[in-house]
mmCIF file of C-alpha atoms in Angstrom:
data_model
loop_
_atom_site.group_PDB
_atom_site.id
_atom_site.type_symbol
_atom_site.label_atom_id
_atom_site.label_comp_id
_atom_site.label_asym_id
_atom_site.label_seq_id
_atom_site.Cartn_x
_atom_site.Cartn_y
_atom_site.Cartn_z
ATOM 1 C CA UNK A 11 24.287 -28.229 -39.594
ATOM 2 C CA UNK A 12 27.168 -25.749 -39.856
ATOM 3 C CA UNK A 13 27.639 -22.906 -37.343
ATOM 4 C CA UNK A 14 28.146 -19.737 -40.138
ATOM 5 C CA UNK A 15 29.421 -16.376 -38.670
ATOM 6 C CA UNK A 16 28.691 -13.224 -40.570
ATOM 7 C CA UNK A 17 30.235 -9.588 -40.041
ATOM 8 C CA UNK A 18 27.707 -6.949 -41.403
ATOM 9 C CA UNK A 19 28.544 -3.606 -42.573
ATOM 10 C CA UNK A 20 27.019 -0.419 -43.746
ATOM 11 C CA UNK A 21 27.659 3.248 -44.109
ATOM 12 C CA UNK A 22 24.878 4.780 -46.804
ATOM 13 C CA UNK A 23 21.923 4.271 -44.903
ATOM 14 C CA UNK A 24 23.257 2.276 -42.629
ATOM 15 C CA UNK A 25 20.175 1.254 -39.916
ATOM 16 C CA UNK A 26 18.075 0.656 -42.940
ATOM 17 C CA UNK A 27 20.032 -1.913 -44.725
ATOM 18 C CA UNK A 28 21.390 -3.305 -41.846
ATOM 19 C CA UNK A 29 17.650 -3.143 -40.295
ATOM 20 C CA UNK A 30 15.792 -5.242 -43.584
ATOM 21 C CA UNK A 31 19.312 -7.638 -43.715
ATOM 22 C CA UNK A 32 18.670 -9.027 -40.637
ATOM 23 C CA UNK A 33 14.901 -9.314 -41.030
ATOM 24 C CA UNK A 34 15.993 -11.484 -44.220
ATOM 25 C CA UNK A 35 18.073 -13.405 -42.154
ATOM 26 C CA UNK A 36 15.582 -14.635 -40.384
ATOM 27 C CA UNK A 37 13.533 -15.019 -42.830
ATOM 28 C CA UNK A 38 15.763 -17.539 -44.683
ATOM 29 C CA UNK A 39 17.595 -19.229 -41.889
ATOM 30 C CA UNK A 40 15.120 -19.365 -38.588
ATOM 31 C CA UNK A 41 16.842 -18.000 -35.501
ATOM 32 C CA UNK A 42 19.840 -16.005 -35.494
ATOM 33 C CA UNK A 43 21.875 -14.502 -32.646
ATOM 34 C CA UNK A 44 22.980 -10.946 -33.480
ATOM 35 C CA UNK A 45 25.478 -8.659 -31.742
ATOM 36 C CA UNK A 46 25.436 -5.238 -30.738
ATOM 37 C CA UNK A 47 25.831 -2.953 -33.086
ATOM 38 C CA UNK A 48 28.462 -0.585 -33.256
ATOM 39 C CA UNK A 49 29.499 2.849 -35.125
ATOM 40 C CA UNK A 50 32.943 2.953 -36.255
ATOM 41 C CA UNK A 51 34.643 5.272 -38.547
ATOM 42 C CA UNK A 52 35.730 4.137 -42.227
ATOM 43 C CA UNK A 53 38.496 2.250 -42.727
ATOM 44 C CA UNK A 54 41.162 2.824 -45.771
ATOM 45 C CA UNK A 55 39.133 5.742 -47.097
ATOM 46 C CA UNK A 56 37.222 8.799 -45.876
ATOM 47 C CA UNK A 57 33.718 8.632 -45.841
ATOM 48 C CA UNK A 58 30.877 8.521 -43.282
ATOM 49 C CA UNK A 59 30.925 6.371 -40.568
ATOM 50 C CA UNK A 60 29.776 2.201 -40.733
ATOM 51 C CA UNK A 61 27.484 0.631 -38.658
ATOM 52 C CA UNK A 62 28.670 -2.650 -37.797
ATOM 53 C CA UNK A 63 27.484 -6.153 -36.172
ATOM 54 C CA UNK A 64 27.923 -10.023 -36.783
ATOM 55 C CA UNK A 65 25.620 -12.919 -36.966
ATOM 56 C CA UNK A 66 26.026 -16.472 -36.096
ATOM 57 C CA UNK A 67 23.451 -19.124 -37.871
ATOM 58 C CA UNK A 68 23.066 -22.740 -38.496
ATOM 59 C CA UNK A 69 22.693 -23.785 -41.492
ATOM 60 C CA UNK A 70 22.931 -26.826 -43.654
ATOM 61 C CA UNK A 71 23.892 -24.906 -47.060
ATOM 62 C CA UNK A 72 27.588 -25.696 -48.308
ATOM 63 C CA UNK A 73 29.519 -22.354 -48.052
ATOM 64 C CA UNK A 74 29.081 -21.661 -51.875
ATOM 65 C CA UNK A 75 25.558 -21.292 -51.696
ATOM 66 C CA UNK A 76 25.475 -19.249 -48.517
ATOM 67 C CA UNK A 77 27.497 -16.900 -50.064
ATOM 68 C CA UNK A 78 25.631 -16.764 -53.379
ATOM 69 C CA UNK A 79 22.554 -15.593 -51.309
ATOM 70 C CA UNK A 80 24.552 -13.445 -49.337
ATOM 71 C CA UNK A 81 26.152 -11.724 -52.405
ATOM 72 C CA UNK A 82 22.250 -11.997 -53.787
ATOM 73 C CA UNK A 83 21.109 -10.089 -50.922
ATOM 74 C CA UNK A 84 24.007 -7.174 -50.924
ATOM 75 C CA UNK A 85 22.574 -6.919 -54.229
ATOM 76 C CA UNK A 86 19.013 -6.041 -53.655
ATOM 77 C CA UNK A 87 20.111 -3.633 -50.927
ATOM 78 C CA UNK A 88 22.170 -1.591 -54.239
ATOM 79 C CA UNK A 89 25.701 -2.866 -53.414
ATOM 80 C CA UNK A 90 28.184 -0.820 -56.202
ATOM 81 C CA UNK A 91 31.100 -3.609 -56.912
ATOM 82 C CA UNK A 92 32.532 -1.211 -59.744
ATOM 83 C CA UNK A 93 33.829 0.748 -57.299
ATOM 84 C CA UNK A 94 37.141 0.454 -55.205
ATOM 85 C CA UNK A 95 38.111 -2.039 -52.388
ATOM 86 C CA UNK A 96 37.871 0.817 -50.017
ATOM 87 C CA UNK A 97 34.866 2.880 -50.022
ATOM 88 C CA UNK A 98 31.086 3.224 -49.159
ATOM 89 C CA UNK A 99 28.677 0.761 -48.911
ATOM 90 C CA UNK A 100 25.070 -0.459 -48.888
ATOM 91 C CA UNK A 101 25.279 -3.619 -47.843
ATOM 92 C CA UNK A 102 28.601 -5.614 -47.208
ATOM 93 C CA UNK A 103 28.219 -9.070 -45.531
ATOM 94 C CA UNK A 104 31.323 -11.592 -45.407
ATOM 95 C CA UNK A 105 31.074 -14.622 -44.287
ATOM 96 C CA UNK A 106 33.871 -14.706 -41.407
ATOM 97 C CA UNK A 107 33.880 -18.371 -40.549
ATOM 98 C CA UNK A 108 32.042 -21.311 -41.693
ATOM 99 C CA UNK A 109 32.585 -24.199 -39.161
ATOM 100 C CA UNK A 110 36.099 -25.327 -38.633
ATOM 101 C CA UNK A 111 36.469 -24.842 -42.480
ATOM 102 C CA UNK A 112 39.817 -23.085 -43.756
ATOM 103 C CA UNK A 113 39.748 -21.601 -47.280
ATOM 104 C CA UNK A 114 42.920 -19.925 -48.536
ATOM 105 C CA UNK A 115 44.245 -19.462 -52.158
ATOM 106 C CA UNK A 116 43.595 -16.520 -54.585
ATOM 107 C CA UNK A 117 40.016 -15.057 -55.145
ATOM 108 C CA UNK A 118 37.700 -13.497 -53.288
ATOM 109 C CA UNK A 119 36.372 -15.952 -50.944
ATOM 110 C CA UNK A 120 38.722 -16.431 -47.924
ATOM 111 C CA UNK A 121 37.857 -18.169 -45.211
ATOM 112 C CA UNK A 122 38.841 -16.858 -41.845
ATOM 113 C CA UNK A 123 38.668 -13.060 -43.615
ATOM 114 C CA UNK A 124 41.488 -11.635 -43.346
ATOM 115 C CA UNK A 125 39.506 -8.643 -42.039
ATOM 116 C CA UNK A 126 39.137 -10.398 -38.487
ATOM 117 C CA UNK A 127 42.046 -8.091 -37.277
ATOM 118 C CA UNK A 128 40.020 -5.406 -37.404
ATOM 119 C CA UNK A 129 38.402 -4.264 -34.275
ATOM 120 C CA UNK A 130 35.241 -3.567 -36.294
ATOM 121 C CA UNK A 131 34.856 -7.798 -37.342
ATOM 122 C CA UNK A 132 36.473 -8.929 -34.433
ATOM 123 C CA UNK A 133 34.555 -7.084 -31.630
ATOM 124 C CA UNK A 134 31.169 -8.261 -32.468
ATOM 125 C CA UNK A 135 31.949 -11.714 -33.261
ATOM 126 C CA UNK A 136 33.682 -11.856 -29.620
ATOM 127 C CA UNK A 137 30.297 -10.508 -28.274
ATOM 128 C CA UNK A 138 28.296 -13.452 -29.450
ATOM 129 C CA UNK A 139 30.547 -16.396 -30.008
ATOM 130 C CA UNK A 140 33.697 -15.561 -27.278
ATOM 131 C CA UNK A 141 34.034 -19.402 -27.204
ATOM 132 C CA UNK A 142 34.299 -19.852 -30.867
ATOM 133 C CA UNK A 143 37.965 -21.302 -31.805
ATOM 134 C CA UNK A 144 39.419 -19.575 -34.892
ATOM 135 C CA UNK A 145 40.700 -22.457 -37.128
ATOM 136 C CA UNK A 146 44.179 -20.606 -37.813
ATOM 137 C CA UNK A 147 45.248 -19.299 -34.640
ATOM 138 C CA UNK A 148 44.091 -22.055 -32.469
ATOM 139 C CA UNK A 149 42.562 -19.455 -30.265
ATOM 140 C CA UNK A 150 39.121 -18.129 -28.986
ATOM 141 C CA UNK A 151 37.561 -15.074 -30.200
ATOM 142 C CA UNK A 152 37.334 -14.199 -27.148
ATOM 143 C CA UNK A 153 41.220 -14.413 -26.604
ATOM 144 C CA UNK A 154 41.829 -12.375 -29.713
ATOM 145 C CA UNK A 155 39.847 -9.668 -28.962
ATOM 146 C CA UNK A 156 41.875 -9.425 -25.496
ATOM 147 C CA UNK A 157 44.910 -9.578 -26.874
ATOM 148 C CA UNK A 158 43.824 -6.695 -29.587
ATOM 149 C CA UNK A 159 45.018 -3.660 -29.723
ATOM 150 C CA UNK A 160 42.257 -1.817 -29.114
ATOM 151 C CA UNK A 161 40.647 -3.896 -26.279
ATOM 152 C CA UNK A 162 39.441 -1.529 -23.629
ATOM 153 C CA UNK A 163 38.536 1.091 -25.994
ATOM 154 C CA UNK A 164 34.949 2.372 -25.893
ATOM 155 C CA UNK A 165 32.764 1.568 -28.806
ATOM 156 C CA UNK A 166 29.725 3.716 -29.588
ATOM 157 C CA UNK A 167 26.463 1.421 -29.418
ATOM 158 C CA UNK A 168 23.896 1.941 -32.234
ATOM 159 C CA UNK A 169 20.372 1.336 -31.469
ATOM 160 C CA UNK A 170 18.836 -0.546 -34.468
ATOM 161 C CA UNK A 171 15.545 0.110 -34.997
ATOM 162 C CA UNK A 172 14.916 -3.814 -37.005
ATOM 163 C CA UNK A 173 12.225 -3.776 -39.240
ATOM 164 C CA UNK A 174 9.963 -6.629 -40.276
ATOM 165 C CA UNK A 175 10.215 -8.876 -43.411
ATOM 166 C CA UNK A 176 9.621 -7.020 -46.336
ATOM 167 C CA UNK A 177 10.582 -3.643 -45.393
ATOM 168 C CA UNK A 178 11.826 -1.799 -48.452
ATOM 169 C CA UNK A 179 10.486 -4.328 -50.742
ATOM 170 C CA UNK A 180 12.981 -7.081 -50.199
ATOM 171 C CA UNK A 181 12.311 -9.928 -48.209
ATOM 172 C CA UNK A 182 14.132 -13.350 -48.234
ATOM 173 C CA UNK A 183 12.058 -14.481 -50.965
ATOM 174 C CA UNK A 184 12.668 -11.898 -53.595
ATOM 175 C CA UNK A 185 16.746 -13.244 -53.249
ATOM 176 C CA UNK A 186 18.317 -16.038 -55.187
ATOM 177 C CA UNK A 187 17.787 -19.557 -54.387
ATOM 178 C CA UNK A 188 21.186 -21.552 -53.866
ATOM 179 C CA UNK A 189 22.164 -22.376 -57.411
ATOM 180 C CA UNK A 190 19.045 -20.297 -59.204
ATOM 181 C CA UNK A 191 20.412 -17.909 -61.967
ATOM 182 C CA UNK A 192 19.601 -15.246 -63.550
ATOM 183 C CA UNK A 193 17.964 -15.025 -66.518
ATOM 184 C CA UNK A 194 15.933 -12.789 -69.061
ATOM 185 C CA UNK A 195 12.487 -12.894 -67.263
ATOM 186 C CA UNK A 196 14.349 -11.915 -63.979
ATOM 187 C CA UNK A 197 14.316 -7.939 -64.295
ATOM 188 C CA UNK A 198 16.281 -5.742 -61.898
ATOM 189 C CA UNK A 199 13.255 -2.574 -60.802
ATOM 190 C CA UNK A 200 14.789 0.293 -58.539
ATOM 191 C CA UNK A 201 13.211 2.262 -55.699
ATOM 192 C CA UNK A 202 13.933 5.214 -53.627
ATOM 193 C CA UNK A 203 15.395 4.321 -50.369
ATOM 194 C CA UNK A 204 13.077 6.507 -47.771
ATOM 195 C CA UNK A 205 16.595 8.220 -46.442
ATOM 196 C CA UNK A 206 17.091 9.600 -50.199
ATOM 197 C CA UNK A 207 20.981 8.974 -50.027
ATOM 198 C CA UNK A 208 20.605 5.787 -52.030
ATOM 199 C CA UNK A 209 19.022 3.423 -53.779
ATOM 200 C CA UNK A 210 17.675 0.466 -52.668
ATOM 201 C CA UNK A 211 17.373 -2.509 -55.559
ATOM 202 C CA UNK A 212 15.616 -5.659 -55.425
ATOM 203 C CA UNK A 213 14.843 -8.623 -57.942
ATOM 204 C CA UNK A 214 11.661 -8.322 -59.571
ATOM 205 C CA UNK A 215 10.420 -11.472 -60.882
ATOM 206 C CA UNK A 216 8.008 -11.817 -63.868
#
């Protein structure tokens, strides 16, 4: 079993996606320990604020499949990856650490992120796994986040209302088994998120 820690983001309908995401978690992966989560405003571009949190699991998928279901599942919730680096979102989960494992090259898939600079990673993660040692720097998570910049500063708390498996019409399930793909008989349907600022999409299988 590998410890996995997740950073979770969301600014279009942000307590409903974040809300059915964790519901899947748990669906998929048993018992999870999940942060606080917090509002913070967008970073690189101006748009409406994120809601943020992490997620620690066990799990005994290799890192490539964990984040082919995670991708899967940003999916259903509508995630737009034609747009640029730097703008709104659905859905955006990144897997922040995976063990003691240290993944650096080109591409996508970096392991630490990068983004674990940010106050808006690094907070939550300190919140649930202070002990954790981060591969690169040798230090705890805990010792980061004191040593940040913005240690000290109040963060707005977010109560999130988490909804049951299912909600929305996605439910661990529905998502992409490690290694499944997609093919013809797998059709993509669309509903009407019930906050009306986006869509919510999820795999329809027939």
């Amino acid at each position: 079993m590998t410890i996995a820690l997740l950073s979770l983001g969301s600014n279009l309908c942000p307590q409903q996606h974040l809300s059915a995401a964790l519901a899947a978690l748990r669906q998929r992966f048993g018992p999870i320990v999940v942060s606080p989560t917090y509002r913070t405003a967008a970073v690189g571009f101006d748009g409406p604020p994120f809601l943020n949190n992490a997620v620690s699991l066990c799990t005994e998928w290799e890192l490539e499949a964990l984040n082919a279901w995670l991708h899967a599942l940003e999916d259903a919730h509508g995630r737009d990856r034609s747009g640029p680096r730097f703008s709104g979102r659905t859905l955006d989960i990144d897997v922040v650490f995976y063990g003691d494992r240290i993944i650096e090259g080109p591409g996508h898939l970096r392991i630490p992120r990068p983004e674990l600079c940010h106050a808006f990673v690094l907070k939550p993660l300190a919140d649930i796994a202070a002990d954790f040692v981060d591969p690169l720097s040798g230090r705890s998570l805990g010792a980061l986040w004191q040593a940040h910049v913005q240690f000290g500063e109040a963060f707005e708390v977010v109560a999130l209302g988490e909804s049951g498996p299912g909600t929305g019409g996605i439910v661990a399930g529905d998502l992409l088994t490690p290694h499944r793909r997609f093919t013809k008989s797998t059709r993509p349907a669309v509903c009407r998120s019930a906050c009306g600022a986006c869509h919510v999409l999820f795999l329809a299988v027939f």
